mmCIF file of C-alpha atoms in Angstrom:
data_model
loop_
_atom_site.group_PDB
_atom_site.id
_atom_site.type_symbol
_atom_site.label_atom_id
_atom_site.label_comp_id
_atom_site.label_asym_id
_atom_site.label_seq_id
_atom_site.Cartn_x
_atom_site.Cartn_y
_atom_site.Cartn_z
ATOM 1 C CA MET A 1344 57.143 95.474 65.941
ATOM 2 C CA GLY A 1345 57.269 97.920 68.889
ATOM 3 C CA ARG A 1346 59.432 100.991 68.759
ATOM 4 C CA THR A 1347 62.544 100.870 70.935
ATOM 5 C CA LYS A 1348 62.784 103.582 73.582
ATOM 6 C CA PRO A 1349 65.721 105.982 73.224
ATOM 7 C CA ILE A 1350 68.707 105.598 75.549
ATOM 8 C CA LYS A 1351 69.202 108.278 78.182
ATOM 9 C CA ILE A 1352 72.249 108.728 80.399
ATOM 10 C CA TYR A 1353 72.044 109.747 84.067
ATOM 11 C CA SER A 1354 74.614 110.070 86.853
ATOM 12 C CA LEU A 1355 74.100 109.235 90.519
ATOM 13 C CA ASP A 1356 76.059 109.727 93.723
ATOM 14 C CA THR A 1357 75.554 109.252 97.446
ATOM 15 C CA GLU A 1358 77.019 110.915 100.504
ATOM 16 C CA THR A 1359 77.270 109.046 103.785
ATOM 17 C CA TYR A 1360 77.670 109.588 107.473
ATOM 18 C CA ASN A 1361 80.920 108.556 109.150
ATOM 19 C CA GLY A 1362 83.133 108.725 106.074
ATOM 20 C CA LEU A 1363 83.033 105.602 103.968
ATOM 21 C CA ILE A 1364 81.536 103.317 106.599
ATOM 22 C CA GLY A 1365 78.300 105.081 107.563
ATOM 23 C CA LYS A 1366 74.731 105.009 106.302
ATOM 24 C CA ILE A 1367 73.557 107.105 103.388
ATOM 25 C CA LYS A 1368 72.931 110.756 104.217
ATOM 26 C CA ARG A 1369 71.874 112.077 100.785
ATOM 27 C CA ILE A 1370 71.565 110.822 97.222
ATOM 28 C CA ALA A 1371 71.356 112.708 93.930
ATOM 29 C CA ILE A 1372 70.638 111.764 90.325
ATOM 30 C CA TYR A 1373 71.238 114.043 87.342
ATOM 31 C CA ASP A 1374 69.637 113.833 83.896
ATOM 32 C CA GLY A 1375 71.725 116.436 82.069
ATOM 33 C CA LYS A 1376 69.402 119.285 83.053
ATOM 34 C CA GLU A 1377 68.091 118.799 86.568
ATOM 35 C CA ILE A 1378 69.239 117.223 89.821
ATOM 36 C CA THR A 1379 66.808 115.115 91.843
ATOM 37 C CA TYR A 1380 67.830 114.794 95.495
ATOM 38 C CA GLY A 1381 66.719 112.284 98.089
ATOM 39 C CA TYR A 1382 67.630 110.886 101.481
ATOM 40 C CA ASN A 1383 67.814 107.267 100.279
ATOM 41 C CA PHE A 1384 67.430 105.293 97.080
ATOM 42 C CA SER A 1385 63.684 104.890 97.647
ATOM 43 C CA ASP A 1386 63.316 108.676 97.317
ATOM 44 C CA THR A 1387 64.867 108.715 93.839
ATOM 45 C CA TYR A 1388 63.451 105.432 92.562
ATOM 46 C CA PRO A 1389 59.994 106.843 91.612
ATOM 47 C CA TYR A 1390 61.780 109.383 89.397
ATOM 48 C CA ILE A 1391 63.894 106.624 87.805
ATOM 49 C CA LYS A 1392 60.819 104.411 87.318
ATOM 50 C CA GLU A 1393 58.980 107.284 85.606
ATOM 51 C CA GLN A 1394 61.970 107.953 83.339
ATOM 52 C CA SER A 1395 62.131 104.261 82.411
ATOM 53 C CA LYS A 1396 58.666 104.544 80.827
ATOM 54 C CA LYS A 1397 60.127 106.923 78.222
ATOM 55 C CA TYR A 1398 63.793 105.888 78.057
ATOM 56 C CA ARG A 1399 66.214 103.025 78.397
ATOM 57 C CA VAL A 1400 67.821 104.388 81.546
ATOM 58 C CA HIS A 1401 71.600 104.017 81.996
ATOM 59 C CA ILE A 1402 72.890 105.420 85.283
ATOM 60 C CA TYR A 1403 76.612 105.993 85.810
ATOM 61 C CA ILE A 1404 78.079 105.923 89.312
ATOM 62 C CA HIS A 1405 81.759 106.544 90.022
ATOM 63 C CA ASN A 1406 82.849 103.641 92.245
ATOM 64 C CA MET A 1407 79.492 101.911 92.110
ATOM 65 C CA GLU A 1408 80.398 99.182 94.582
ATOM 66 C CA PHE A 1409 80.622 101.762 97.372
ATOM 67 C CA ASP A 1410 77.366 103.525 96.476
ATOM 68 C CA ALA A 1411 75.417 100.336 95.748
ATOM 69 C CA ARG A 1412 76.185 99.053 99.256
ATOM 70 C CA LYS A 1413 74.446 102.151 100.603
ATOM 71 C CA MET A 1414 71.265 101.311 98.672
ATOM 72 C CA PRO A 1415 69.913 98.096 100.225
ATOM 73 C CA GLU A 1416 66.677 98.489 98.235
ATOM 74 C CA LEU A 1417 68.662 97.400 95.171
ATOM 75 C CA PHE A 1418 69.315 94.015 96.703
ATOM 76 C CA LYS A 1419 65.752 93.023 97.489
ATOM 77 C CA LYS A 1420 65.077 89.584 96.090
ATOM 78 C CA GLY A 1421 64.299 89.695 92.377
ATOM 79 C CA PHE A 1422 65.180 93.373 91.845
ATOM 80 C CA ILE A 1423 68.527 92.783 90.133
ATOM 81 C CA ILE A 1424 68.663 90.597 87.036
ATOM 82 C CA TRP A 1425 72.001 88.974 87.836
ATOM 83 C CA GLU A 1426 72.262 87.013 84.589
ATOM 84 C CA LYS A 1427 72.207 90.336 82.674
ATOM 85 C CA SER A 1428 74.585 92.111 85.082
ATOM 86 C CA PHE A 1429 78.333 92.058 84.545
ATOM 87 C CA ILE A 1430 81.111 91.297 87.014
ATOM 88 C CA LEU A 1431 84.698 92.028 85.962
ATOM 89 C CA ASN A 1432 87.643 90.718 88.009
ATOM 90 C CA GLY A 1433 85.355 90.140 90.989
ATOM 91 C CA LYS A 1434 83.959 93.698 90.892
ATOM 92 C CA ILE A 1435 80.472 94.653 89.732
ATOM 93 C CA ALA A 1436 80.723 96.592 86.457
ATOM 94 C CA THR A 1437 76.986 96.778 85.661
ATOM 95 C CA ILE A 1438 73.816 96.021 87.553
ATOM 96 C CA THR A 1439 70.759 95.366 85.420
ATOM 97 C CA THR A 1440 67.178 95.721 86.653
ATOM 98 C CA ASN A 1441 63.851 95.877 84.833
ATOM 99 C CA ASP A 1442 63.901 99.681 84.969
ATOM 100 C CA PHE A 1443 67.536 100.700 84.575
ATOM 101 C CA ILE A 1444 71.154 99.640 84.244
ATOM 102 C CA LEU A 1445 73.778 100.928 86.669
ATOM 103 C CA HIS A 1446 77.306 101.352 85.283
ATOM 104 C CA ASP A 1447 80.491 101.760 87.284
ATOM 105 C CA SER A 1448 82.277 104.624 85.527
ATOM 106 C CA PHE A 1449 85.395 103.869 87.588
ATOM 107 C CA ARG A 1450 85.774 100.642 85.531
ATOM 108 C CA ILE A 1451 85.977 102.785 82.375
ATOM 109 C CA LEU A 1452 87.949 105.663 83.917
ATOM 110 C CA PRO A 1453 89.967 104.429 86.936
ATOM 111 C CA MET A 1454 90.847 107.844 88.347
ATOM 112 C CA SER A 1455 89.367 110.152 90.965
ATOM 113 C CA LEU A 1456 86.428 112.313 89.958
ATOM 114 C CA SER A 1457 88.539 115.366 90.782
ATOM 115 C CA ALA A 1458 91.347 114.288 88.407
ATOM 116 C CA LEU A 1459 88.829 113.386 85.697
ATOM 117 C CA SER A 1460 87.084 116.771 86.058
ATOM 118 C CA LYS A 1461 90.403 118.524 85.449
ATOM 119 C CA GLY A 1462 91.463 116.176 82.659
ATOM 120 C CA PHE A 1463 88.170 116.475 80.786
ATOM 121 C CA GLN A 1464 87.958 120.217 81.580
ATOM 122 C CA VAL A 1465 84.292 119.974 82.479
ATOM 123 C CA THR A 1466 82.260 123.089 83.173
ATOM 124 C CA HIS A 1467 81.115 121.902 86.618
ATOM 125 C CA ALA A 1468 84.298 120.348 87.980
ATOM 126 C CA LYS A 1469 84.223 118.563 91.312
ATOM 127 C CA LEU A 1470 83.947 121.222 93.993
ATOM 128 C CA ASP A 1471 86.958 121.881 96.231
ATOM 129 C CA LEU A 1472 84.868 121.293 99.330
ATOM 130 C CA TRP A 1473 87.429 122.191 101.971
ATOM 131 C CA ALA A 1474 88.146 125.577 100.373
ATOM 132 C CA GLU A 1475 84.399 126.275 100.317
ATOM 133 C CA VAL A 1476 83.914 125.103 103.919
ATOM 134 C CA GLU A 1477 86.725 127.335 105.163
ATOM 135 C CA LYS A 1478 85.268 130.291 103.264
ATOM 136 C CA GLU A 1479 81.667 129.807 104.455
ATOM 137 C CA TYR A 1480 82.313 128.321 107.919
ATOM 138 C CA PRO A 1481 85.757 129.504 109.100
ATOM 139 C CA ASN A 1482 87.099 127.483 112.045
ATOM 140 C CA GLN A 1483 83.823 125.575 112.538
ATOM 141 C CA TYR A 1484 84.987 122.195 111.175
ATOM 142 C CA LYS A 1485 88.317 120.410 111.592
ATOM 143 C CA ASP A 1486 88.326 118.796 108.111
ATOM 144 C CA ILE A 1487 86.130 117.670 105.214
ATOM 145 C CA VAL A 1488 84.992 114.497 106.989
ATOM 146 C CA ASP A 1489 83.947 116.542 110.016
ATOM 147 C CA PHE A 1490 81.888 118.842 107.765
ATOM 148 C CA LEU A 1491 80.314 115.962 105.847
ATOM 149 C CA ASP A 1492 79.356 114.214 109.102
ATOM 150 C CA ARG A 1493 78.120 117.165 111.131
ATOM 151 C CA CYS A 1494 76.539 119.521 108.620
ATOM 152 C CA ASP A 1495 72.782 119.436 108.243
ATOM 153 C CA LYS A 1496 71.670 117.041 105.500
ATOM 154 C CA ASP A 1497 69.938 119.990 103.799
ATOM 155 C CA ASN A 1498 72.914 122.342 104.098
ATOM 156 C CA GLU A 1499 73.222 124.407 100.908
ATOM 157 C CA LEU A 1500 76.979 123.862 100.510
ATOM 158 C CA TYR A 1501 76.616 120.139 101.171
ATOM 159 C CA LEU A 1502 73.932 119.850 98.465
ATOM 160 C CA ARG A 1503 75.981 121.968 96.054
ATOM 161 C CA TYR A 1504 78.953 119.615 96.626
ATOM 162 C CA LEU A 1505 76.801 116.546 95.918
ATOM 163 C CA GLY A 1506 75.241 118.301 92.935
ATOM 164 C CA TYR A 1507 78.622 119.138 91.425
ATOM 165 C CA ASP A 1508 79.626 115.483 91.796
ATOM 166 C CA VAL A 1509 76.710 114.233 89.695
ATOM 167 C CA ILE A 1510 76.982 117.058 87.165
ATOM 168 C CA SER A 1511 80.734 116.613 86.691
ATOM 169 C CA LEU A 1512 80.369 112.846 86.251
ATOM 170 C CA TYR A 1513 77.586 113.368 83.712
ATOM 171 C CA GLU A 1514 79.703 115.867 81.766
ATOM 172 C CA ILE A 1515 82.692 113.481 81.816
ATOM 173 C CA ILE A 1516 80.620 110.561 80.502
ATOM 174 C CA GLU A 1517 79.032 112.794 77.872
ATOM 175 C CA LYS A 1518 82.443 114.074 76.694
ATOM 176 C CA LEU A 1519 83.908 110.567 76.701
ATOM 177 C CA GLN A 1520 81.103 109.293 74.486
ATOM 178 C CA VAL A 1521 81.601 112.157 72.014
ATOM 179 C CA ILE A 1522 85.419 111.822 71.983
ATOM 180 C CA SER A 1523 85.208 108.045 71.542
ATOM 181 C CA GLY A 1524 83.000 108.403 68.492
ATOM 182 C CA ILE A 1525 81.132 105.298 69.647
ATOM 183 C CA PRO A 1526 77.381 105.533 69.059
ATOM 184 C CA LEU A 1527 75.444 105.795 72.324
ATOM 185 C CA LYS A 1528 73.745 102.406 71.787
ATOM 186 C CA ASP A 1529 77.212 100.767 71.718
ATOM 187 C CA PHE A 1530 78.853 103.085 74.268
ATOM 188 C CA VAL A 1531 76.486 101.932 77.035
ATOM 189 C CA LYS A 1532 77.595 98.339 76.371
ATOM 190 C CA ARG A 1533 81.222 99.149 77.280
ATOM 191 C CA VAL A 1534 82.407 98.066 80.735
#
């Protein structure tokens, strides 16, 4: 009998152009130690595929339905194993593929990432982007959406903001699993 690969948790987030309606601008995935950035899902998929050789990869996304729509590569015919995915009240809770399972952490914790960061007192709480923008770029942007749309996709503050999002979500999921006392193999089955 073959040995089962260990489970490993990851977190993923995307940023888009034009607020919630635009195309993906950047994507990031975090493994608990390092952030891997890309410009679309195809940039991060080789990393995920490589990880799936060693681990059973479980990726948490806060409000997955939004982010998944920005990753059309996911929906190529035969990529998703729909009979192993889970839909709850008409919303996708998990997406299963041959290489990984995506989980919508919003289904488990239906609050904003900012509120969850404060509530769970994580080390890398969601960044107060507007305060940082005003400090680094006084009077250059009219609001957060303006900054997110117009800043360069490799802007250091922009990447730090995206990075804090994936780190804070990872820390929240990690703390939730510890607090719950549910073994990881069972925790990843919760939707």
